mmCIF file of C-alpha atoms in Angstrom:
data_model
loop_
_atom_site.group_PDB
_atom_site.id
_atom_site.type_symbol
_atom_site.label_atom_id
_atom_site.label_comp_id
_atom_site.label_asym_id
_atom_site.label_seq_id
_atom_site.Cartn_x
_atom_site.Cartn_y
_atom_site.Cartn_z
ATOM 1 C CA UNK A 1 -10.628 -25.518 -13.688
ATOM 2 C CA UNK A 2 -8.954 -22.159 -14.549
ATOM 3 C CA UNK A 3 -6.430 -20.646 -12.562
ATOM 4 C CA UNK A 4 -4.736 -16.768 -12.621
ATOM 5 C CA UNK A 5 -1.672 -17.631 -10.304
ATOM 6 C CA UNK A 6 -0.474 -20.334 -8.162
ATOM 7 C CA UNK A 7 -2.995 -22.992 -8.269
ATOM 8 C CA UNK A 8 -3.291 -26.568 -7.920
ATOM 9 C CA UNK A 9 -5.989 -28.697 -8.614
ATOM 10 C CA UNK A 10 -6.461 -32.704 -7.661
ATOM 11 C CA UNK A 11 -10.074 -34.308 -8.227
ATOM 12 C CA UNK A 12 -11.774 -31.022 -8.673
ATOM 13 C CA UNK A 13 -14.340 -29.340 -10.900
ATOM 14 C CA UNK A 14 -15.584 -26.294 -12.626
ATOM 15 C CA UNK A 15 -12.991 -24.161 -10.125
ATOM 16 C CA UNK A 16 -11.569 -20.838 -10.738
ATOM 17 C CA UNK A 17 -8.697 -19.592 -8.850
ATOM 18 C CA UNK A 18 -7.338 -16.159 -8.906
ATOM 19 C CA UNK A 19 -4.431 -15.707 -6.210
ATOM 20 C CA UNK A 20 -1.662 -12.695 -5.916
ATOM 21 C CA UNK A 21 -0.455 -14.510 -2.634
ATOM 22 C CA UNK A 22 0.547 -17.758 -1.506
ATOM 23 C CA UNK A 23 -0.307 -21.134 -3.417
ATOM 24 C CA UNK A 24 -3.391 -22.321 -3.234
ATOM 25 C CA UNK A 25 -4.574 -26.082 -3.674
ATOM 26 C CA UNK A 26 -8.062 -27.642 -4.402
ATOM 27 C CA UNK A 27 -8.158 -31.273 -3.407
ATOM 28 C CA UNK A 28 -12.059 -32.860 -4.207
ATOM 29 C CA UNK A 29 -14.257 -30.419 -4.337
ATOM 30 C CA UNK A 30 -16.318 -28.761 -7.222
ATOM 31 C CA UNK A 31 -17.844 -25.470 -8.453
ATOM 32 C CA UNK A 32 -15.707 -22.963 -6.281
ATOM 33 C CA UNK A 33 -14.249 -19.374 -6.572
ATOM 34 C CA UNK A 34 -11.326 -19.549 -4.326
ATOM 35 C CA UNK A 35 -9.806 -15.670 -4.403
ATOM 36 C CA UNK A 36 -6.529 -15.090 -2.432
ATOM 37 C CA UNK A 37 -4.792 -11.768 -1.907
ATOM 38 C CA UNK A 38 -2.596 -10.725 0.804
ATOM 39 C CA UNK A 39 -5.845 -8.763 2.516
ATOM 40 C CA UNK A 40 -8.280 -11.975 2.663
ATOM 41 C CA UNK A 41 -9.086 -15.227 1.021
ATOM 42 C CA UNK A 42 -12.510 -16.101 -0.067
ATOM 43 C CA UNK A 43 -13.984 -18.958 -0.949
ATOM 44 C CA UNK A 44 -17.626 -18.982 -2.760
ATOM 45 C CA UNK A 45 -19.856 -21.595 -4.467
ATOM 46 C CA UNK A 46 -20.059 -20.492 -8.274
ATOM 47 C CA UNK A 47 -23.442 -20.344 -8.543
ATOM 48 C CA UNK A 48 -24.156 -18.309 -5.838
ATOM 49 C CA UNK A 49 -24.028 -14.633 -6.397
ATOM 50 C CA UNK A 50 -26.694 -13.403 -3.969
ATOM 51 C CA UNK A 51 -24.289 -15.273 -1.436
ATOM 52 C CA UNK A 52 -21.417 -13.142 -2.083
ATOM 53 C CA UNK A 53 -23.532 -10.043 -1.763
ATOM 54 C CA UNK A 54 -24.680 -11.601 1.337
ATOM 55 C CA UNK A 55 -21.456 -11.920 2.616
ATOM 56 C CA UNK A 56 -20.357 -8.153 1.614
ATOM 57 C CA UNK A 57 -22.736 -7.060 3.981
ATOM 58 C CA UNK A 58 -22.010 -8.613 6.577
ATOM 59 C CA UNK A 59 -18.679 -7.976 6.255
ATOM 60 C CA UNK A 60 -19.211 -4.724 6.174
ATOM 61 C CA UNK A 61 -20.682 -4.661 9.874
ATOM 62 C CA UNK A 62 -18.707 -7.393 11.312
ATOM 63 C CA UNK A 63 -15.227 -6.313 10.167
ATOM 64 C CA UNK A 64 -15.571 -2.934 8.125
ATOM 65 C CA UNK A 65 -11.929 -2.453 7.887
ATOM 66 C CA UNK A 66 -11.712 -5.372 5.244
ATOM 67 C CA UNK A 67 -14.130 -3.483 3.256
ATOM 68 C CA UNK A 68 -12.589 -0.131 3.288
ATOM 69 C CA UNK A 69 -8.513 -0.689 3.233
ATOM 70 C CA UNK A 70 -5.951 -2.225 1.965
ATOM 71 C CA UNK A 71 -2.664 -3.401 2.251
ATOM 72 C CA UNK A 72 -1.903 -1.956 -0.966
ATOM 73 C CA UNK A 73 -3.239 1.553 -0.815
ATOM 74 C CA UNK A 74 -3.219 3.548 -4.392
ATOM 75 C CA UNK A 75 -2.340 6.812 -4.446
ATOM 76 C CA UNK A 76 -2.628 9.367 -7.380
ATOM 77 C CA UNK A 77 1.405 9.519 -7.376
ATOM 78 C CA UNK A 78 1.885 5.741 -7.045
ATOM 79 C CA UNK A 79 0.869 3.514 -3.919
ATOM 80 C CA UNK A 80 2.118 2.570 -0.441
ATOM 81 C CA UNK A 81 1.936 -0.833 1.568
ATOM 82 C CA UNK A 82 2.356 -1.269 5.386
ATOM 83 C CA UNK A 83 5.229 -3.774 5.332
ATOM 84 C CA UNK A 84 5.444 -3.573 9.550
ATOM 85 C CA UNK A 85 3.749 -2.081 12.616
ATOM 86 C CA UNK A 86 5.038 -1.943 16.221
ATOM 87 C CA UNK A 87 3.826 0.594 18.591
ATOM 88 C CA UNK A 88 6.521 3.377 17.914
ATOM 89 C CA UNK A 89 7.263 2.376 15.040
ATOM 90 C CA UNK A 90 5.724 1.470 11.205
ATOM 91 C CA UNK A 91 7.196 0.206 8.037
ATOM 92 C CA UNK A 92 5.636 0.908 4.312
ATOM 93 C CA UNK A 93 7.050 -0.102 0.418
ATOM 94 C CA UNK A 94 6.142 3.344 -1.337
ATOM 95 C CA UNK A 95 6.190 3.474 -5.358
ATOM 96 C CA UNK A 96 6.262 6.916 -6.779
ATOM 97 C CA UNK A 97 5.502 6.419 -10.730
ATOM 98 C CA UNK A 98 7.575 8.643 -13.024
ATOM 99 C CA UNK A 99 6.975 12.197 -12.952
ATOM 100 C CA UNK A 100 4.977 11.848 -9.401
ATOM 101 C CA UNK A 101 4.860 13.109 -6.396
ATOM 102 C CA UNK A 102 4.261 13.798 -2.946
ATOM 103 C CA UNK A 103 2.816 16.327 -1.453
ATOM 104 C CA UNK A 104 4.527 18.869 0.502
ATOM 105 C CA UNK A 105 3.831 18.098 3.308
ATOM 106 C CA UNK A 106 4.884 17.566 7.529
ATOM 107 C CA UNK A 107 4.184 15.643 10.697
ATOM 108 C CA UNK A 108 4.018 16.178 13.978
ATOM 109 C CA UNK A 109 4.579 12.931 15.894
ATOM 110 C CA UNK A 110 7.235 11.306 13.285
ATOM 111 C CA UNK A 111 9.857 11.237 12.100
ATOM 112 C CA UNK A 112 10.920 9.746 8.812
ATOM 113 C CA UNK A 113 13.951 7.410 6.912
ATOM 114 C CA UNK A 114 14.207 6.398 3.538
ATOM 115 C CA UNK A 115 15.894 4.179 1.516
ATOM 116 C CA UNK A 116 15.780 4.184 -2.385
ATOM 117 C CA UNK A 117 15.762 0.743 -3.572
ATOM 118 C CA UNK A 118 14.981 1.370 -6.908
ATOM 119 C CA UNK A 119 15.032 4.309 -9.171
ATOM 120 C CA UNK A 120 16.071 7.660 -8.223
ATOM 121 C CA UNK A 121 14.616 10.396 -5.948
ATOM 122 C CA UNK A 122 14.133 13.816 -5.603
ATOM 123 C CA UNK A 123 14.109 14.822 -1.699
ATOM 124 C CA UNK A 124 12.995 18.262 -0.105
ATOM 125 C CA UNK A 125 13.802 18.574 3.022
ATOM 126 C CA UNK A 126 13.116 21.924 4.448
ATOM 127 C CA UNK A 127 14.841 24.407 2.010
ATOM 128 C CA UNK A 128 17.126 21.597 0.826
ATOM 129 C CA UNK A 129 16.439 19.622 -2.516
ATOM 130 C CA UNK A 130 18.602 16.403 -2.663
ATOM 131 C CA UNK A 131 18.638 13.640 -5.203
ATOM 132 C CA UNK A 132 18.948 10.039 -3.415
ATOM 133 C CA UNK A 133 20.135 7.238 -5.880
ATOM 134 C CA UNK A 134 19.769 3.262 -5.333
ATOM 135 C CA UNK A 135 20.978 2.082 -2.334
ATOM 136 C CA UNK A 136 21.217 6.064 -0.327
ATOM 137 C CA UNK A 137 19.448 7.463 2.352
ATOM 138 C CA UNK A 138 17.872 10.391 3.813
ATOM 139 C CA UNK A 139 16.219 11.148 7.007
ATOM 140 C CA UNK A 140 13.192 13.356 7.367
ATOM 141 C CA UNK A 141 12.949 14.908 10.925
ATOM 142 C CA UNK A 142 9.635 15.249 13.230
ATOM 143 C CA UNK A 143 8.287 18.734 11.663
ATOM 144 C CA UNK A 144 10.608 19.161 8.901
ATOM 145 C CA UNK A 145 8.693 20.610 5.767
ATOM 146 C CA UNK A 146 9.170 17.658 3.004
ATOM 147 C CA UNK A 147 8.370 16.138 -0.223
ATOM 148 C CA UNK A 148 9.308 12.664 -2.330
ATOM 149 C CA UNK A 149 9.261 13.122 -5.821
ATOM 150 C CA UNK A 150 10.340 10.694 -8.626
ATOM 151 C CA UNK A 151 11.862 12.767 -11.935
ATOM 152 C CA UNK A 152 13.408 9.329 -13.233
ATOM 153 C CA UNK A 153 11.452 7.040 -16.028
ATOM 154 C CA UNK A 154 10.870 3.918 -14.101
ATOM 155 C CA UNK A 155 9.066 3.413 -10.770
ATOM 156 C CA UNK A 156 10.725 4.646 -7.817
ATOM 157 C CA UNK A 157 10.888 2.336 -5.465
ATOM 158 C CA UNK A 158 11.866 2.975 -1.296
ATOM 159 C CA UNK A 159 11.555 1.392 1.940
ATOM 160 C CA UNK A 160 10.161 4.323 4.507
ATOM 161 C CA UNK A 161 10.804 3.658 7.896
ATOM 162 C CA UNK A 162 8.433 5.969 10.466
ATOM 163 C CA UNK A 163 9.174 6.307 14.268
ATOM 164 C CA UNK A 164 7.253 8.635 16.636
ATOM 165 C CA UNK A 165 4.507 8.800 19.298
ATOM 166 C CA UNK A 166 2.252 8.741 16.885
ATOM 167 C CA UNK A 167 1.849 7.048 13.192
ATOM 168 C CA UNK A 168 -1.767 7.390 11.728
ATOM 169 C CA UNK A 169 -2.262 9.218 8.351
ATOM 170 C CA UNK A 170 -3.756 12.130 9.907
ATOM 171 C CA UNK A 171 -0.666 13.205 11.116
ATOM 172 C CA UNK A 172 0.185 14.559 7.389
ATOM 173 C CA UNK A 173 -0.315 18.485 7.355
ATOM 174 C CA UNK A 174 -0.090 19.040 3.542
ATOM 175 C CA UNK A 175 0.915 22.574 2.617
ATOM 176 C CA UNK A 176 1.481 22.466 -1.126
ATOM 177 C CA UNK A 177 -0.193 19.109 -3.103
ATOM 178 C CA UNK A 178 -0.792 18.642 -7.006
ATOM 179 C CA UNK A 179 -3.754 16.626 -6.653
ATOM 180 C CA UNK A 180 -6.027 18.903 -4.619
ATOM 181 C CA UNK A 181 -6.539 16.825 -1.856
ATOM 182 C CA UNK A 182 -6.764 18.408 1.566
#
């Protein structure tokens, strides 16, 4: 049995475990490949490879979504993770590496909060540039012209909280961004 992360193992065989969520445990069973993240969990004989593929493709049809997104989405600047979702209202962890950021950008049916939890942040907001240390705030209203950036040397950190009428990522009008995306 080999495990990377929380694993347990009690009359079992030839297992491999590789979790970056909750425990798992293996109680009399043999030859698995038991892989846990906070997206899915799956669970595949060892031997069978053309299974997994199998299984790919019908995931792929059956529930795409799993296939395509994350949680954890990785971003050229850092990543973001949905943390909460209500109907007005959504909830993401962003990090911003050092030296990255955002692109200018606006929305339309949001507005914005954010707390720094970590690290320190440059804010524009409109034609104001703030810096937001541990533990500050700053809120980003519906249309306001605005960018994140982190000038610091560890990993900005922040809780964003979004309200509106409407929170999909197509609401981000980008006007200025260092990574060419449109």
């Amino acid at each position: 049995n080999a495990a990377h992360g929380a694993a347990v193992f009690e009359d079992s065989r030839n297992c491999n475990v590789t979790t970056d969520a909750a425990l798992v445990a293996l109680e009399g069973v043999d030859d698995l490949i038991v892989v846990a993240t906070a997206d899915a969990v799956l669970v595949s004989r060892q031997k069978d490879a053309n299974g997994l593929k199998r299984l790919v493709t019908k995931l792929k049809t059956v529930a795409p979504k799993v296939t395509e997104e994350h949680l954890k989405v990785h971003r050229p600047w850092g990543s973001y993770q949905s943390v909460d979702n209500g109907e007005r209202h959504q909830v993401k962890r962003i990090v911003v590496k050092p030296g990255g950021r955002l692109s200018l950008q606006k929305h339309h049916h949001r507005a914005e909060h954010w707390i720094v939890v970590r690290g320190t942040a440059r804010v524009t907001v409109n034609e104001t540039v703030k810096t937001v240390h541990e533990n500050e705030s700053i809120y980003i209203p519906m249309g306001a012209v605005h960018r994140m950036e982190n000038p610091g040397k560890i990993m900005l950190e922040l809780i964003e909280v979004q309200t509106g009428s409407y929170l999909g990522e197509n609401d981000i009008i980008r006007i200025e961004d260092d990574y060419q995306r449109s």
